[in-house]
PDB file of C-alpha atoms in Angstrom:
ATOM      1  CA  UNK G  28     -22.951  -3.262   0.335  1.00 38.00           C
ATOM      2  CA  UNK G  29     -25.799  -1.658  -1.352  1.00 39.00           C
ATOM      3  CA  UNK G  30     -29.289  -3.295  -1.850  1.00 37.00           C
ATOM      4  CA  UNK G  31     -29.390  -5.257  -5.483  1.00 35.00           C
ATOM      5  CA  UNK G  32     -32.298  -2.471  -6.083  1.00 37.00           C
ATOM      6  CA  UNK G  33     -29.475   0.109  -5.645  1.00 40.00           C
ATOM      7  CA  UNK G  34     -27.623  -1.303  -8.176  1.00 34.00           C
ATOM      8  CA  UNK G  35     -27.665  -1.103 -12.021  1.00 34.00           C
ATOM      9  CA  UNK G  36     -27.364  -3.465 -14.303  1.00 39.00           C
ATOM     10  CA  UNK G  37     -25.166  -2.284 -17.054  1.00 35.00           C
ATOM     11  CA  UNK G  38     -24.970  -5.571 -19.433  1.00 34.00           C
ATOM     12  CA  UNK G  39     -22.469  -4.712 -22.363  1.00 45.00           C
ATOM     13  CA  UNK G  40     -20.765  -7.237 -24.800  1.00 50.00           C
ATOM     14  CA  UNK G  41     -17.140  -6.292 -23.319  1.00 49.00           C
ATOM     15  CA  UNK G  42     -18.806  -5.619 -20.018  1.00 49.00           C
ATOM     16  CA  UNK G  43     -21.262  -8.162 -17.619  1.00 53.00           C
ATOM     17  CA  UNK G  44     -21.562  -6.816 -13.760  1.00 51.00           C
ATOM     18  CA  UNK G  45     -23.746  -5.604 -12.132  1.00 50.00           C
ATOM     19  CA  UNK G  46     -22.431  -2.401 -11.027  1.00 50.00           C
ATOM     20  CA  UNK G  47     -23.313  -0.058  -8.349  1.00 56.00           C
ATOM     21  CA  UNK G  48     -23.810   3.874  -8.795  1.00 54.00           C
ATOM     22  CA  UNK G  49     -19.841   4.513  -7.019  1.00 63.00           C
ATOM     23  CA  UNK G  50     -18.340   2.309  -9.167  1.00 73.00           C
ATOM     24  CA  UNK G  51     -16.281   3.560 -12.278  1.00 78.00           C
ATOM     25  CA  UNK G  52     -18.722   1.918 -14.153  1.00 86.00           C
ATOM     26  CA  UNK G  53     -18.618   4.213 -17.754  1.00 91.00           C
ATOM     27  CA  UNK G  54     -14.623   4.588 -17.267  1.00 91.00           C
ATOM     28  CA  UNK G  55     -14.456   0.561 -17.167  1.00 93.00           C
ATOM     29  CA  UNK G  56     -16.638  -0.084 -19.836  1.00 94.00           C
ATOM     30  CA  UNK G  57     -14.563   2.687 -21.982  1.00 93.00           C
ATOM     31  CA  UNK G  58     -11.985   0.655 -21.069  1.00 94.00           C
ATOM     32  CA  UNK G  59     -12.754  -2.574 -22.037  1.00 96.00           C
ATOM     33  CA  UNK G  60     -14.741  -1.058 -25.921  1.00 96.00           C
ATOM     34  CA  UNK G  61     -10.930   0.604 -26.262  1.00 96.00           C
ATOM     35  CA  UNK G  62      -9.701  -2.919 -26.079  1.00 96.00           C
ATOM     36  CA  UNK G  63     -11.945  -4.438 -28.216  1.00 97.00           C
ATOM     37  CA  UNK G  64     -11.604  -2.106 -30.491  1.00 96.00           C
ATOM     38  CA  UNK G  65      -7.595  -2.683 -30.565  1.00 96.00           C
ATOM     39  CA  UNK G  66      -7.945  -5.799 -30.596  1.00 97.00           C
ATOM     40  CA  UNK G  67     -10.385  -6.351 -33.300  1.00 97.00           C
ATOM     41  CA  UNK G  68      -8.787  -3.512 -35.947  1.00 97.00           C
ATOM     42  CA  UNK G  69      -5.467  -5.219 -34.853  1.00 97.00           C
ATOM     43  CA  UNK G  70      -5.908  -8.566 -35.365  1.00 97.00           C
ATOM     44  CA  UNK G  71      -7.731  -8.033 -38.565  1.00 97.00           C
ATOM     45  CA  UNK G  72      -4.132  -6.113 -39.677  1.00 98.00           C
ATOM     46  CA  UNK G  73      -1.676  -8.598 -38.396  1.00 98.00           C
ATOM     47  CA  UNK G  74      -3.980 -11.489 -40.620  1.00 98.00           C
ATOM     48  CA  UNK G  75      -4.289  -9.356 -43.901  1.00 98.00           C
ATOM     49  CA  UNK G  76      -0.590  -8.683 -43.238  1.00 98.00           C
ATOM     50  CA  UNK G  77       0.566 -12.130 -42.934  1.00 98.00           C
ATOM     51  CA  UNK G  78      -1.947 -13.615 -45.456  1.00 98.00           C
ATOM     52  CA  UNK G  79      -0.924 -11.186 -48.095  1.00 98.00           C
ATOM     53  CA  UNK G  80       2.741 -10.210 -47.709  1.00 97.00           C
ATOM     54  CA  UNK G  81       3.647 -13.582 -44.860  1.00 96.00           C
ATOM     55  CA  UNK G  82       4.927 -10.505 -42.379  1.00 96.00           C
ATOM     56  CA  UNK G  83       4.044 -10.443 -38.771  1.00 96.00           C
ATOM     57  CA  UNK G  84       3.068  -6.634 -37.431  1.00 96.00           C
ATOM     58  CA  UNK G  85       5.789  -6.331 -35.477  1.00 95.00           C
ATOM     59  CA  UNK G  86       8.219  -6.424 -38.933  1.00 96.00           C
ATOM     60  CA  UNK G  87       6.194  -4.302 -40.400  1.00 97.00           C
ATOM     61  CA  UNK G  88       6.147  -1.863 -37.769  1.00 96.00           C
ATOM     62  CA  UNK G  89       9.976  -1.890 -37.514  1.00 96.00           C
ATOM     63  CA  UNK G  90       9.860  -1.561 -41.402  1.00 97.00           C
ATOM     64  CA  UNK G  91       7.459   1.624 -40.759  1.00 96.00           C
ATOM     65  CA  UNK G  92       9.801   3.583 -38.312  1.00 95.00           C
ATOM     66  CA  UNK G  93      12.783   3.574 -40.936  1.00 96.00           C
ATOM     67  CA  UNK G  94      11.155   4.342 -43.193  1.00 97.00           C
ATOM     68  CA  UNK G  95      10.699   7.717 -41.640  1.00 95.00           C
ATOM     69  CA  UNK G  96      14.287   7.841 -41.208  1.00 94.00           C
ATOM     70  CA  UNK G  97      16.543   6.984 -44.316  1.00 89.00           C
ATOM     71  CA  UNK G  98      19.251   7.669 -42.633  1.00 91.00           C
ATOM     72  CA  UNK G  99      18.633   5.281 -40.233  1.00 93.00           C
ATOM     73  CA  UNK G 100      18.030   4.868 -36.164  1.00 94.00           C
ATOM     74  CA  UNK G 101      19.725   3.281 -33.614  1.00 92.00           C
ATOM     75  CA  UNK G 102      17.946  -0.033 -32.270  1.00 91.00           C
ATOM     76  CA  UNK G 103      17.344   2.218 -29.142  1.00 90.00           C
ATOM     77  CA  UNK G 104      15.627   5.134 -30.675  1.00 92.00           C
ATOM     78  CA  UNK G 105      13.528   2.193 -32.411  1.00 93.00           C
ATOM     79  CA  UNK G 106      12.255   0.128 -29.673  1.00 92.00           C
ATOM     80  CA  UNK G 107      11.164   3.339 -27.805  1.00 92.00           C
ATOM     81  CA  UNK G 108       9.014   4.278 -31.016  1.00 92.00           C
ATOM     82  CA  UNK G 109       7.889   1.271 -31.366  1.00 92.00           C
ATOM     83  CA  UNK G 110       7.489   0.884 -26.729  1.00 89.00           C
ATOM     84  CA  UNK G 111       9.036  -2.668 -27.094  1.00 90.00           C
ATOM     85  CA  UNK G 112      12.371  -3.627 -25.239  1.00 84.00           C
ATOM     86  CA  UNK G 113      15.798  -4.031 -27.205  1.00 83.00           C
ATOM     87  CA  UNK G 114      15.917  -7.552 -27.193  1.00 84.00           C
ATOM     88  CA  UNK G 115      12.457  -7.658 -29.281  1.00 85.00           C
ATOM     89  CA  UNK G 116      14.091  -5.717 -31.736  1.00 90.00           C
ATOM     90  CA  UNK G 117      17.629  -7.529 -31.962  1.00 90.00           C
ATOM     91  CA  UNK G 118      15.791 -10.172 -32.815  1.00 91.00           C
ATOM     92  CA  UNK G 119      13.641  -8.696 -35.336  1.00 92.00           C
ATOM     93  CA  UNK G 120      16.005  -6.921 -37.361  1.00 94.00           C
ATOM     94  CA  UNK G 121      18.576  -9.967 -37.181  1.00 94.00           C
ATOM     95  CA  UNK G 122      16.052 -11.926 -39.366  1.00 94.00           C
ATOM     96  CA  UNK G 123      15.399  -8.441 -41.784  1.00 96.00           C
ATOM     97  CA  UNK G 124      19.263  -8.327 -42.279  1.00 96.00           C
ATOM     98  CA  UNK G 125      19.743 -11.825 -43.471  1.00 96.00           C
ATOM     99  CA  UNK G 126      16.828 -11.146 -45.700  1.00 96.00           C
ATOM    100  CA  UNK G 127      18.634  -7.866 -47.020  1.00 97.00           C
ATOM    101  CA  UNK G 128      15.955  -5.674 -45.802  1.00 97.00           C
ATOM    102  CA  UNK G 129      18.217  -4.246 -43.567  1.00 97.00           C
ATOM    103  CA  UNK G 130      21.760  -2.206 -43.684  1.00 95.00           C
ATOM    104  CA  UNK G 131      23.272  -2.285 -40.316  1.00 94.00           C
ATOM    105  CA  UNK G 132      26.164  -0.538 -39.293  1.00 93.00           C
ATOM    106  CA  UNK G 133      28.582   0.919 -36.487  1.00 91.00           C
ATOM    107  CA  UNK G 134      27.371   4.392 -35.690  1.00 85.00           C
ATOM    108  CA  UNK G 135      30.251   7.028 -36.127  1.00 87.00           C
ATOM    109  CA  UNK G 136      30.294   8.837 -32.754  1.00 88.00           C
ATOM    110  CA  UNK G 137      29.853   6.318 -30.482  1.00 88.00           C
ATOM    111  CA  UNK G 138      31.007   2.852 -31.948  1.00 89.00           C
ATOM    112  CA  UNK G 139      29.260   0.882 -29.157  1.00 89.00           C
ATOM    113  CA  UNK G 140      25.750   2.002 -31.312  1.00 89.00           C
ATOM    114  CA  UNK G 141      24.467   0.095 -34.253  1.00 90.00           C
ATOM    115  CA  UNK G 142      22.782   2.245 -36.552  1.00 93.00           C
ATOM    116  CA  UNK G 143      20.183   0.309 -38.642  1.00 95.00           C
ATOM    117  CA  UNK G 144      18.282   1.568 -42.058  1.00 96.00           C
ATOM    118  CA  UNK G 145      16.357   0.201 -44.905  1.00 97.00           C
ATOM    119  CA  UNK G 146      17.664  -1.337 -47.474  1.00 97.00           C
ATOM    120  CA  UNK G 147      16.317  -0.649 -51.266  1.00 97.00           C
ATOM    121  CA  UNK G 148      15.139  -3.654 -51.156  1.00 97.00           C
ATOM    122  CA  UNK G 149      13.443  -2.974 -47.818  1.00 97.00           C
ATOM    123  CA  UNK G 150      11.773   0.385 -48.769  1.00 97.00           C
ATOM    124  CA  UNK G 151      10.496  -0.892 -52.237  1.00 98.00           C
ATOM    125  CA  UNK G 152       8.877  -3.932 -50.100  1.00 97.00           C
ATOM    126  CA  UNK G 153       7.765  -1.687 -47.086  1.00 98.00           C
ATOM    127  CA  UNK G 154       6.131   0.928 -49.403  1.00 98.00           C
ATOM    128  CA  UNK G 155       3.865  -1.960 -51.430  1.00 97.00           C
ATOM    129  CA  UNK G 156       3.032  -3.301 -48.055  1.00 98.00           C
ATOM    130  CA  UNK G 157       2.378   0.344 -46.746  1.00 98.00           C
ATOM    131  CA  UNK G 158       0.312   1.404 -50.077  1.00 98.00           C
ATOM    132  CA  UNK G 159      -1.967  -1.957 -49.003  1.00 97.00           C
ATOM    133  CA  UNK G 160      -2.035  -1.120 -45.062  1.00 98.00           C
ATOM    134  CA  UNK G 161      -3.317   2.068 -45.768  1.00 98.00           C
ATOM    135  CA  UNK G 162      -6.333   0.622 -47.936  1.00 98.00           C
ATOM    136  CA  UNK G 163      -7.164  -1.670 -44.856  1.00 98.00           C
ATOM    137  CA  UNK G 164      -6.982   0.582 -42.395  1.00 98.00           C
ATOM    138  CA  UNK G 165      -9.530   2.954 -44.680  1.00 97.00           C
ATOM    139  CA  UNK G 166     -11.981  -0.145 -44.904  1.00 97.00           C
ATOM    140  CA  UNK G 167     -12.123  -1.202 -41.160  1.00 97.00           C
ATOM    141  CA  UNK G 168     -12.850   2.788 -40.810  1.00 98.00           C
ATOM    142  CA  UNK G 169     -15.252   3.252 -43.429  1.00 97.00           C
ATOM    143  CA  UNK G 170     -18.311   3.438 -41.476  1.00 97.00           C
ATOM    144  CA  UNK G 171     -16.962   6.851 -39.779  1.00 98.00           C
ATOM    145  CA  UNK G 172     -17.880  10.021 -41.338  1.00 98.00           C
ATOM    146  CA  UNK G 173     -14.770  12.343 -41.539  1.00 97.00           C
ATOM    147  CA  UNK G 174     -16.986  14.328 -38.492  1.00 98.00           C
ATOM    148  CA  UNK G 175     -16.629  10.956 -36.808  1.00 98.00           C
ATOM    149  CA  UNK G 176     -13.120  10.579 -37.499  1.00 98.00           C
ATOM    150  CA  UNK G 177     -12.023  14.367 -36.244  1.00 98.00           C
ATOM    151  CA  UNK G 178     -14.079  13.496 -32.889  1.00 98.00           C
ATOM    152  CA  UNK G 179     -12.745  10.138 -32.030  1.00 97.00           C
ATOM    153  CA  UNK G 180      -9.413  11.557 -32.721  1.00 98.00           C
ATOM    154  CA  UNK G 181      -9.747  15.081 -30.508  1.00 98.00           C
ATOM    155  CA  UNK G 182     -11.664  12.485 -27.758  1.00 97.00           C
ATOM    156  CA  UNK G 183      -8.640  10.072 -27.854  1.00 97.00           C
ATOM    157  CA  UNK G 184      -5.940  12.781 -27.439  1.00 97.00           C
ATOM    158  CA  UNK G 185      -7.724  14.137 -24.164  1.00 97.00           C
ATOM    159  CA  UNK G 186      -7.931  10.680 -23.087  1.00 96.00           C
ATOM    160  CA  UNK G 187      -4.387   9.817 -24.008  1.00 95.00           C
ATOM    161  CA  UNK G 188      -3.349  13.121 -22.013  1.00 96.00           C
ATOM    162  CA  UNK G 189      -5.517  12.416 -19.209  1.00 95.00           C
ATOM    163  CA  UNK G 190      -3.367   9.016 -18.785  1.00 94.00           C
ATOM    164  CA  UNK G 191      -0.175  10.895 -19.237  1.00 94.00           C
ATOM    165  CA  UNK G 192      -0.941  12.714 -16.293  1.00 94.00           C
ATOM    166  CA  UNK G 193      -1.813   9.996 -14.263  1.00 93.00           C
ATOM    167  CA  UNK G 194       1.325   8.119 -14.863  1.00 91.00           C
ATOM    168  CA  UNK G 195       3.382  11.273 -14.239  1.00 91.00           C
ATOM    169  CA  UNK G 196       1.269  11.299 -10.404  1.00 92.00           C
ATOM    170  CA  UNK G 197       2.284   8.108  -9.930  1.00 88.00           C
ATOM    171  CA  UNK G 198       5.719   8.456 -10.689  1.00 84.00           C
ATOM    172  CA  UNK G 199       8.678   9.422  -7.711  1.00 77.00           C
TER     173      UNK G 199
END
């Protein structure tokens, strides 16, 4: 155990240790602004979502996939865009059916499938909400130059190919 001398005291708001100089102490505290930073942008999205339009995220994520496919997705192709498990999407697109924000139906090669899409309804109400989202989402960003923008985005596909690789180490 080094000396307390040896050590540095790196005090963040997501961060307070006292860290020594082997630790992963910048990789941690990356760690931790990356989910404070999700967590903050996120939440402020899932409150403007439900206060304005009474929709959680996860509906209006489900509402975002198809409508990038009008002709529709299985509810497996879904919940891997959307990295949930089938049974959080059953139940979300049960409840946007009965609302007739859905159209589900068998699919025609394999009759085991459902095939789900948007419903007019459900793109004219997913495009308002969308037209909205996209205002937010410019306002919790405003701050950022478009220099800013183009970094954080070239920094966070290194880092999200640096865990890629990882996880592909780690896997048999």
């Amino acid at each position: 155990m080094p000396a307390v001398s040896d050590c540095i005291n790196m005090l963040d708001s997501e961060t307070k240790a006292v860290e020594t100089p082997e630790d992963h102490a910048e990789e941690l505290r990356l760690w931790l602004r990356l989910l404070t930073c999700t967590t903050l942008i996120e939440g402020e999205v899932r409150g403007r979502l439900r206060q304005r339009f009474d929709v959680t995220l996860p509906r209006f994520d489900l509402m975002a996939q198809l409508d990038k496919a009008p002709d529709g997705m299985t509810l497996s192709d879904v919940s891997k865009r959307m990295m949930v498990s089938n049974g959080n999407v059953t139940g979300l697109v049960e409840r946007l059916v009965e609302s007739g924000h859905l159209d589900r139906r068998t699919s025609e090669t394999d009759r085991r499938v459902q095939v789900i899409r948007l419903t007019k309804l459900g793109r004219a109400e997913f495009r308002r909400m969308a037209a909205e989202h996209e205002t937010w989402i410019a306002d919790l960003f405003a701050d950022l130059t478009p220099k800013d923008v183009r970094e954080l985005m070239r920094l966070l596909a290194k880092t999200k190919a640096s865990a890629q690789k990882s996880a592909a180490r780690r896997r048999p």
